[in-house]
Amino acid sequence: MKNSNSELAITPGYGIFHALLSGLSMADKRPFLEYMATANDIRRGMAISYNGDVAVVLDSQHRTPGNLRAFVQATIRSIRTGKSSDVRFSSTEKIEVIPMNTRRMDFSYKDGDDYVFSDPETFETVNLPPEIVGDAKHYLVENQPVTVTFVEDKAVSIELPSSVVLTVKDAPEGIRGDSANNVQKPIVLETGITVQAPLFIKTGEKIKIDTRTGKYMERA
């Protein structure tokens, strides 16, 4: 069922385990989660219960060191304190996975160090600190749509579209006589990020950037 932009939608899960949870209430999910989830299910981007807190998984690695028992090394960030820590789980250790929800929001402006996003329908705003926004800051301009992920009503991460259109702030002239098709030059975009672009790109033009690689795609 399709949701409006202002509605919360359950984030797509990670494999069959998460697919089985769709459509269940939190009360129904909890015993299932406690029975089914183990550390082997941990993936980057998930939210888990840890030491009485809820934490977002920033990175996870499955390791089997020689004859020792397999374990999962993970970096997690507490949604209560915002602090990150490295933790280790036995591969068969039971893990409670916390449902995550997403909402389409637009970037509005910076408020000190924070980035302010608003719901285009309800105009509700959310302030996110730079450690959550991360490298996405290089692609944020006013009204840029993003997907904000919430855990227990608290924003924990944002996701950019695969490409964005940005204005070229500064593009030096190409080197005269250099006509090779693959020759590029560094240009500065309106957000301050520097990327490599073809020699024909000029200041003031709009170009499309791949947010996954940070590379020039084409003129917009």
PDB file of C-alpha atoms in Angstrom:
ATOM      1  CA  MET A   1       0.000   0.000   0.000  1.00  0.00           C
ATOM      2  CA  LYS A   2       1.398   3.345  -0.996  1.00  0.00           C
ATOM      3  CA  ASN A   3       1.944   5.940   1.737  1.00  0.00           C
ATOM      4  CA  SER A   4       1.705   9.710   1.475  1.00  0.00           C
ATOM      5  CA  ASN A   5       4.885  11.658   2.102  1.00  0.00           C
ATOM      6  CA  SER A   6       3.853  12.553   5.633  1.00  0.00           C
ATOM      7  CA  GLU A   7       3.138   8.968   6.664  1.00  0.00           C
ATOM      8  CA  LEU A   8       5.655   6.729   8.349  1.00  0.00           C
ATOM      9  CA  ALA A   9       6.502   3.557   6.493  1.00  0.00           C
ATOM     10  CA  ILE A  10       8.348   0.527   7.759  1.00  0.00           C
ATOM     11  CA  THR A  11      11.825   0.468   6.266  1.00  0.00           C
ATOM     12  CA  PRO A  12      12.429  -2.521   3.974  1.00  0.00           C
ATOM     13  CA  GLY A  13      13.958  -5.312   5.993  1.00  0.00           C
ATOM     14  CA  TYR A  14      17.040  -7.411   5.655  1.00  0.00           C
ATOM     15  CA  GLY A  15      16.118 -10.709   4.070  1.00  0.00           C
ATOM     16  CA  ILE A  16      13.454 -13.244   4.924  1.00  0.00           C
ATOM     17  CA  PHE A  17      13.707 -12.584   8.659  1.00  0.00           C
ATOM     18  CA  HIS A  18      12.559  -8.995   8.304  1.00  0.00           C
ATOM     19  CA  ALA A  19      10.038  -9.768   5.592  1.00  0.00           C
ATOM     20  CA  LEU A  20       8.239 -12.019   8.056  1.00  0.00           C
ATOM     21  CA  LEU A  21       7.809  -9.077  10.436  1.00  0.00           C
ATOM     22  CA  SER A  22       5.975  -6.774   8.045  1.00  0.00           C
ATOM     23  CA  GLY A  23       2.414  -6.071   9.043  1.00  0.00           C
ATOM     24  CA  LEU A  24       2.879  -7.099  12.679  1.00  0.00           C
ATOM     25  CA  SER A  25       2.305  -4.752  15.593  1.00  0.00           C
ATOM     26  CA  MET A  26       5.232  -4.023  17.904  1.00  0.00           C
ATOM     27  CA  ALA A  27       3.626  -6.194  20.596  1.00  0.00           C
ATOM     28  CA  ASP A  28       3.428  -9.109  18.156  1.00  0.00           C
ATOM     29  CA  LYS A  29       6.925  -8.509  16.808  1.00  0.00           C
ATOM     30  CA  ARG A  30       8.755  -8.464  20.116  1.00  0.00           C
ATOM     31  CA  PRO A  31       8.495 -12.182  21.040  1.00  0.00           C
ATOM     32  CA  PHE A  32       9.233 -13.113  17.428  1.00  0.00           C
ATOM     33  CA  LEU A  33      12.306 -10.904  17.398  1.00  0.00           C
ATOM     34  CA  GLU A  34      13.548 -12.260  20.688  1.00  0.00           C
ATOM     35  CA  TYR A  35      13.156 -15.795  19.399  1.00  0.00           C
ATOM     36  CA  MET A  36      14.533 -15.332  15.892  1.00  0.00           C
ATOM     37  CA  ALA A  37      17.217 -12.630  15.778  1.00  0.00           C
ATOM     38  CA  THR A  38      20.851 -13.408  16.429  1.00  0.00           C
ATOM     39  CA  ALA A  39      24.023 -11.401  16.000  1.00  0.00           C
ATOM     40  CA  ASN A  40      24.461 -12.995  12.565  1.00  0.00           C
ATOM     41  CA  ASP A  41      21.443 -10.968  11.443  1.00  0.00           C
ATOM     42  CA  ILE A  42      23.097  -7.655  12.283  1.00  0.00           C
ATOM     43  CA  ARG A  43      23.633  -5.403   9.290  1.00  0.00           C
ATOM     44  CA  ARG A  44      24.669  -1.794   8.823  1.00  0.00           C
ATOM     45  CA  GLY A  45      21.707   0.568   9.219  1.00  0.00           C
ATOM     46  CA  MET A  46      19.721  -1.651  11.578  1.00  0.00           C
ATOM     47  CA  ALA A  47      18.564  -0.550  15.022  1.00  0.00           C
ATOM     48  CA  ILE A  48      19.028  -2.917  17.956  1.00  0.00           C
ATOM     49  CA  SER A  49      18.406  -2.950  21.681  1.00  0.00           C
ATOM     50  CA  TYR A  50      21.706  -2.828  23.582  1.00  0.00           C
ATOM     51  CA  ASN A  51      22.262  -2.436  27.330  1.00  0.00           C
ATOM     52  CA  GLY A  52      18.838  -0.916  27.871  1.00  0.00           C
ATOM     53  CA  ASP A  53      19.307   1.576  25.046  1.00  0.00           C
ATOM     54  CA  VAL A  54      18.512   1.644  21.342  1.00  0.00           C
ATOM     55  CA  ALA A  55      21.503   1.855  19.005  1.00  0.00           C
ATOM     56  CA  VAL A  56      21.966   2.146  15.269  1.00  0.00           C
ATOM     57  CA  VAL A  57      24.497  -0.193  13.643  1.00  0.00           C
ATOM     58  CA  LEU A  58      27.107   1.849  11.772  1.00  0.00           C
ATOM     59  CA  ASP A  59      29.219  -1.107  10.684  1.00  0.00           C
ATOM     60  CA  SER A  60      29.409  -4.845  11.287  1.00  0.00           C
ATOM     61  CA  GLN A  61      31.886  -7.580  10.431  1.00  0.00           C
ATOM     62  CA  HIS A  62      31.452 -11.326  10.813  1.00  0.00           C
ATOM     63  CA  ARG A  63      34.659 -12.998  11.926  1.00  0.00           C
ATOM     64  CA  THR A  64      35.823 -16.576  12.496  1.00  0.00           C
ATOM     65  CA  PRO A  65      39.360 -16.409  13.929  1.00  0.00           C
ATOM     66  CA  GLY A  66      41.003 -19.802  13.436  1.00  0.00           C
ATOM     67  CA  ASN A  67      39.625 -22.418  15.813  1.00  0.00           C
ATOM     68  CA  LEU A  68      37.818 -19.856  17.970  1.00  0.00           C
ATOM     69  CA  ARG A  69      34.077 -19.367  17.937  1.00  0.00           C
ATOM     70  CA  ALA A  70      32.644 -17.023  15.337  1.00  0.00           C
ATOM     71  CA  PHE A  71      31.672 -13.554  16.499  1.00  0.00           C
ATOM     72  CA  VAL A  72      30.320 -10.290  15.150  1.00  0.00           C
ATOM     73  CA  GLN A  73      32.290  -7.068  15.615  1.00  0.00           C
ATOM     74  CA  ALA A  74      30.016  -4.016  15.323  1.00  0.00           C
ATOM     75  CA  THR A  75      30.195  -0.266  15.646  1.00  0.00           C
ATOM     76  CA  ILE A  76      26.970   1.125  17.078  1.00  0.00           C
ATOM     77  CA  ARG A  77      25.679   4.601  17.945  1.00  0.00           C
ATOM     78  CA  SER A  78      23.334   5.223  20.856  1.00  0.00           C
ATOM     79  CA  ILE A  79      20.261   7.240  19.843  1.00  0.00           C
ATOM     80  CA  ARG A  80      20.057   8.546  23.430  1.00  0.00           C
ATOM     81  CA  THR A  81      23.602   9.895  23.826  1.00  0.00           C
ATOM     82  CA  GLY A  82      24.764  10.034  20.194  1.00  0.00           C
ATOM     83  CA  LYS A  83      28.017   8.319  21.194  1.00  0.00           C
ATOM     84  CA  SER A  84      29.536   5.525  19.126  1.00  0.00           C
ATOM     85  CA  SER A  85      31.200   2.406  20.495  1.00  0.00           C
ATOM     86  CA  ASP A  86      32.702  -0.860  19.263  1.00  0.00           C
ATOM     87  CA  VAL A  87      31.012  -3.978  20.613  1.00  0.00           C
ATOM     88  CA  ARG A  88      31.377  -7.718  20.092  1.00  0.00           C
ATOM     89  CA  PHE A  89      28.635 -10.344  19.990  1.00  0.00           C
ATOM     90  CA  SER A  90      28.756 -14.119  19.853  1.00  0.00           C
ATOM     91  CA  SER A  91      27.411 -15.089  16.444  1.00  0.00           C
ATOM     92  CA  THR A  92      24.506 -16.963  18.074  1.00  0.00           C
ATOM     93  CA  GLU A  93      23.736 -14.311  20.692  1.00  0.00           C
ATOM     94  CA  LYS A  94      20.076 -13.244  20.712  1.00  0.00           C
ATOM     95  CA  ILE A  95      19.515  -9.682  19.451  1.00  0.00           C
ATOM     96  CA  GLU A  96      16.344  -7.605  19.615  1.00  0.00           C
ATOM     97  CA  VAL A  97      15.860  -5.702  16.362  1.00  0.00           C
ATOM     98  CA  ILE A  98      13.982  -2.413  16.706  1.00  0.00           C
ATOM     99  CA  PRO A  99      11.621  -1.416  13.860  1.00  0.00           C
ATOM    100  CA  MET A 100      12.742   1.578  11.827  1.00  0.00           C
ATOM    101  CA  ASN A 101      10.495   4.026  10.002  1.00  0.00           C
ATOM    102  CA  THR A 102      11.162   6.466   7.184  1.00  0.00           C
ATOM    103  CA  ARG A 103       9.723   9.810   6.169  1.00  0.00           C
ATOM    104  CA  ARG A 104      10.290  11.987   3.087  1.00  0.00           C
ATOM    105  CA  MET A 105      11.569  15.392   4.234  1.00  0.00           C
ATOM    106  CA  ASP A 106      13.207  18.432   2.629  1.00  0.00           C
ATOM    107  CA  PHE A 107      16.358  20.212   3.752  1.00  0.00           C
ATOM    108  CA  SER A 108      15.466  23.727   4.910  1.00  0.00           C
ATOM    109  CA  TYR A 109      18.458  25.491   6.449  1.00  0.00           C
ATOM    110  CA  LYS A 110      21.313  25.293   8.931  1.00  0.00           C
ATOM    111  CA  ASP A 111      20.717  26.272  12.535  1.00  0.00           C
ATOM    112  CA  GLY A 112      24.161  26.661  14.070  1.00  0.00           C
ATOM    113  CA  ASP A 113      25.814  23.281  13.535  1.00  0.00           C
ATOM    114  CA  ASP A 114      22.491  21.503  13.062  1.00  0.00           C
ATOM    115  CA  TYR A 115      20.718  20.792   9.784  1.00  0.00           C
ATOM    116  CA  VAL A 116      16.980  21.459   9.751  1.00  0.00           C
ATOM    117  CA  PHE A 117      14.641  19.268   7.693  1.00  0.00           C
ATOM    118  CA  SER A 118      10.909  19.787   7.235  1.00  0.00           C
ATOM    119  CA  ASP A 119       7.966  17.623   6.229  1.00  0.00           C
ATOM    120  CA  PRO A 120       6.614  19.132   2.966  1.00  0.00           C
ATOM    121  CA  GLU A 121       3.026  18.375   3.981  1.00  0.00           C
ATOM    122  CA  THR A 122       2.844  18.951   7.737  1.00  0.00           C
ATOM    123  CA  PHE A 123       5.794  21.422   7.917  1.00  0.00           C
ATOM    124  CA  GLU A 124       7.013  19.604  11.016  1.00  0.00           C
ATOM    125  CA  THR A 125      10.758  20.164  11.419  1.00  0.00           C
ATOM    126  CA  VAL A 126      13.591  17.969  12.664  1.00  0.00           C
ATOM    127  CA  ASN A 127      17.069  19.141  13.661  1.00  0.00           C
ATOM    128  CA  LEU A 128      19.911  16.762  12.898  1.00  0.00           C
ATOM    129  CA  PRO A 129      23.496  17.159  14.163  1.00  0.00           C
ATOM    130  CA  PRO A 130      26.442  16.972  11.735  1.00  0.00           C
ATOM    131  CA  GLU A 131      27.477  13.512  12.931  1.00  0.00           C
ATOM    132  CA  ILE A 132      24.171  12.092  11.674  1.00  0.00           C
ATOM    133  CA  VAL A 133      24.113  14.099   8.432  1.00  0.00           C
ATOM    134  CA  GLY A 134      27.686  13.051   7.661  1.00  0.00           C
ATOM    135  CA  ASP A 135      28.937  13.442   4.082  1.00  0.00           C
ATOM    136  CA  ALA A 136      25.394  14.138   2.885  1.00  0.00           C
ATOM    137  CA  LYS A 137      26.105  17.761   3.825  1.00  0.00           C
ATOM    138  CA  HIS A 138      28.068  18.094   0.576  1.00  0.00           C
ATOM    139  CA  TYR A 139      24.869  17.666  -1.441  1.00  0.00           C
ATOM    140  CA  LEU A 140      22.314  19.580   0.622  1.00  0.00           C
ATOM    141  CA  VAL A 141      20.743  22.710  -0.846  1.00  0.00           C
ATOM    142  CA  GLU A 142      17.455  24.327   0.070  1.00  0.00           C
ATOM    143  CA  ASN A 143      14.425  22.075  -0.604  1.00  0.00           C
ATOM    144  CA  GLN A 144      16.631  19.067  -1.374  1.00  0.00           C
ATOM    145  CA  PRO A 145      14.471  15.978  -0.684  1.00  0.00           C
ATOM    146  CA  VAL A 146      15.920  13.242   1.523  1.00  0.00           C
ATOM    147  CA  THR A 147      14.667  10.173   3.345  1.00  0.00           C
ATOM    148  CA  VAL A 148      14.935  10.479   7.117  1.00  0.00           C
ATOM    149  CA  THR A 149      14.953   7.285   9.187  1.00  0.00           C
ATOM    150  CA  PHE A 150      13.367   7.294  12.635  1.00  0.00           C
ATOM    151  CA  VAL A 151      13.740   4.877  15.517  1.00  0.00           C
ATOM    152  CA  GLU A 152      11.206   5.316  18.311  1.00  0.00           C
ATOM    153  CA  ASP A 153      10.314   8.751  16.913  1.00  0.00           C
ATOM    154  CA  LYS A 154      13.918   9.936  16.908  1.00  0.00           C
ATOM    155  CA  ALA A 155      15.704  10.718  13.626  1.00  0.00           C
ATOM    156  CA  VAL A 156      18.835   8.594  13.329  1.00  0.00           C
ATOM    157  CA  SER A 157      19.987   8.856   9.699  1.00  0.00           C
ATOM    158  CA  ILE A 158      19.270  10.403   6.312  1.00  0.00           C
ATOM    159  CA  GLU A 159      19.509   9.037   2.802  1.00  0.00           C
ATOM    160  CA  LEU A 160      20.020  11.134  -0.307  1.00  0.00           C
ATOM    161  CA  PRO A 161      18.560  10.382  -3.718  1.00  0.00           C
ATOM    162  CA  SER A 162      21.058   8.646  -5.996  1.00  0.00           C
ATOM    163  CA  SER A 163      21.777  11.939  -7.782  1.00  0.00           C
ATOM    164  CA  VAL A 164      21.333  15.652  -7.140  1.00  0.00           C
ATOM    165  CA  VAL A 165      21.571  18.807  -9.238  1.00  0.00           C
ATOM    166  CA  LEU A 166      23.995  21.464  -8.009  1.00  0.00           C
ATOM    167  CA  THR A 167      25.185  24.806  -9.363  1.00  0.00           C
ATOM    168  CA  VAL A 168      28.847  25.282 -10.271  1.00  0.00           C
ATOM    169  CA  LYS A 169      30.286  28.022  -8.059  1.00  0.00           C
ATOM    170  CA  ASP A 170      33.754  28.141  -9.573  1.00  0.00           C
ATOM    171  CA  ALA A 171      35.114  26.466 -12.704  1.00  0.00           C
ATOM    172  CA  PRO A 172      38.524  27.526 -13.991  1.00  0.00           C
ATOM    173  CA  GLU A 173      39.047  27.733 -17.733  1.00  0.00           C
ATOM    174  CA  GLY A 174      40.237  24.524 -19.378  1.00  0.00           C
ATOM    175  CA  ILE A 175      43.795  24.292 -20.583  1.00  0.00           C
ATOM    176  CA  ARG A 176      43.940  25.524 -24.177  1.00  0.00           C
ATOM    177  CA  GLY A 177      45.011  22.862 -26.639  1.00  0.00           C
ATOM    178  CA  ASP A 178      44.043  19.991 -24.352  1.00  0.00           C
ATOM    179  CA  SER A 179      41.284  18.289 -26.340  1.00  0.00           C
ATOM    180  CA  ALA A 180      41.366  14.746 -24.986  1.00  0.00           C
ATOM    181  CA  ASN A 181      37.846  13.564 -24.243  1.00  0.00           C
ATOM    182  CA  ASN A 182      38.650  12.191 -20.800  1.00  0.00           C
ATOM    183  CA  VAL A 183      40.507  15.263 -19.502  1.00  0.00           C
ATOM    184  CA  GLN A 184      38.822  16.807 -16.469  1.00  0.00           C
ATOM    185  CA  LYS A 185      39.350  19.730 -14.127  1.00  0.00           C
ATOM    186  CA  PRO A 186      38.461  20.429 -10.487  1.00  0.00           C
ATOM    187  CA  ILE A 187      35.385  22.603  -9.993  1.00  0.00           C
ATOM    188  CA  VAL A 188      33.727  23.927  -6.831  1.00  0.00           C
ATOM    189  CA  LEU A 189      29.998  23.466  -6.345  1.00  0.00           C
ATOM    190  CA  GLU A 190      27.582  25.666  -4.412  1.00  0.00           C
ATOM    191  CA  THR A 191      27.844  23.484  -1.297  1.00  0.00           C
ATOM    192  CA  GLY A 192      31.632  23.912  -1.227  1.00  0.00           C
ATOM    193  CA  ILE A 193      32.529  20.401  -2.386  1.00  0.00           C
ATOM    194  CA  THR A 194      35.138  20.013  -5.140  1.00  0.00           C
ATOM    195  CA  VAL A 195      34.581  17.467  -7.919  1.00  0.00           C
ATOM    196  CA  GLN A 196      36.209  16.595 -11.214  1.00  0.00           C
ATOM    197  CA  ALA A 197      34.272  17.652 -14.330  1.00  0.00           C
ATOM    198  CA  PRO A 198      34.851  17.960 -18.101  1.00  0.00           C
ATOM    199  CA  LEU A 199      36.746  21.003 -19.368  1.00  0.00           C
ATOM    200  CA  PHE A 200      33.637  22.515 -20.975  1.00  0.00           C
ATOM    201  CA  ILE A 201      31.811  23.004 -17.651  1.00  0.00           C
ATOM    202  CA  LYS A 202      31.554  26.694 -16.704  1.00  0.00           C
ATOM    203  CA  THR A 203      30.750  28.716 -13.618  1.00  0.00           C
ATOM    204  CA  GLY A 204      27.002  29.119 -13.103  1.00  0.00           C
ATOM    205  CA  GLU A 205      25.995  25.936 -14.893  1.00  0.00           C
ATOM    206  CA  LYS A 206      23.933  23.227 -13.197  1.00  0.00           C
ATOM    207  CA  ILE A 207      25.272  19.694 -13.213  1.00  0.00           C
ATOM    208  CA  LYS A 208      24.111  16.322 -11.961  1.00  0.00           C
ATOM    209  CA  ILE A 209      26.244  14.598  -9.319  1.00  0.00           C
ATOM    210  CA  ASP A 210      26.115  10.954  -8.260  1.00  0.00           C
ATOM    211  CA  THR A 211      25.759  11.106  -4.459  1.00  0.00           C
ATOM    212  CA  ARG A 212      27.018   7.523  -4.066  1.00  0.00           C
ATOM    213  CA  THR A 213      30.376   8.226  -5.698  1.00  0.00           C
ATOM    214  CA  GLY A 214      30.609  12.021  -5.620  1.00  0.00           C
ATOM    215  CA  LYS A 215      31.297  12.030  -9.343  1.00  0.00           C
ATOM    216  CA  TYR A 216      30.055  14.247 -12.170  1.00  0.00           C
ATOM    217  CA  MET A 217      27.345  12.651 -14.301  1.00  0.00           C
ATOM    218  CA  GLU A 218      26.122  15.211 -16.834  1.00  0.00           C
ATOM    219  CA  ARG A 219      24.834  18.728 -17.382  1.00  0.00           C
ATOM    220  CA  ALA A 220      21.401  19.241 -15.825  1.00  0.00           C
TER     221      ALA A 220
END
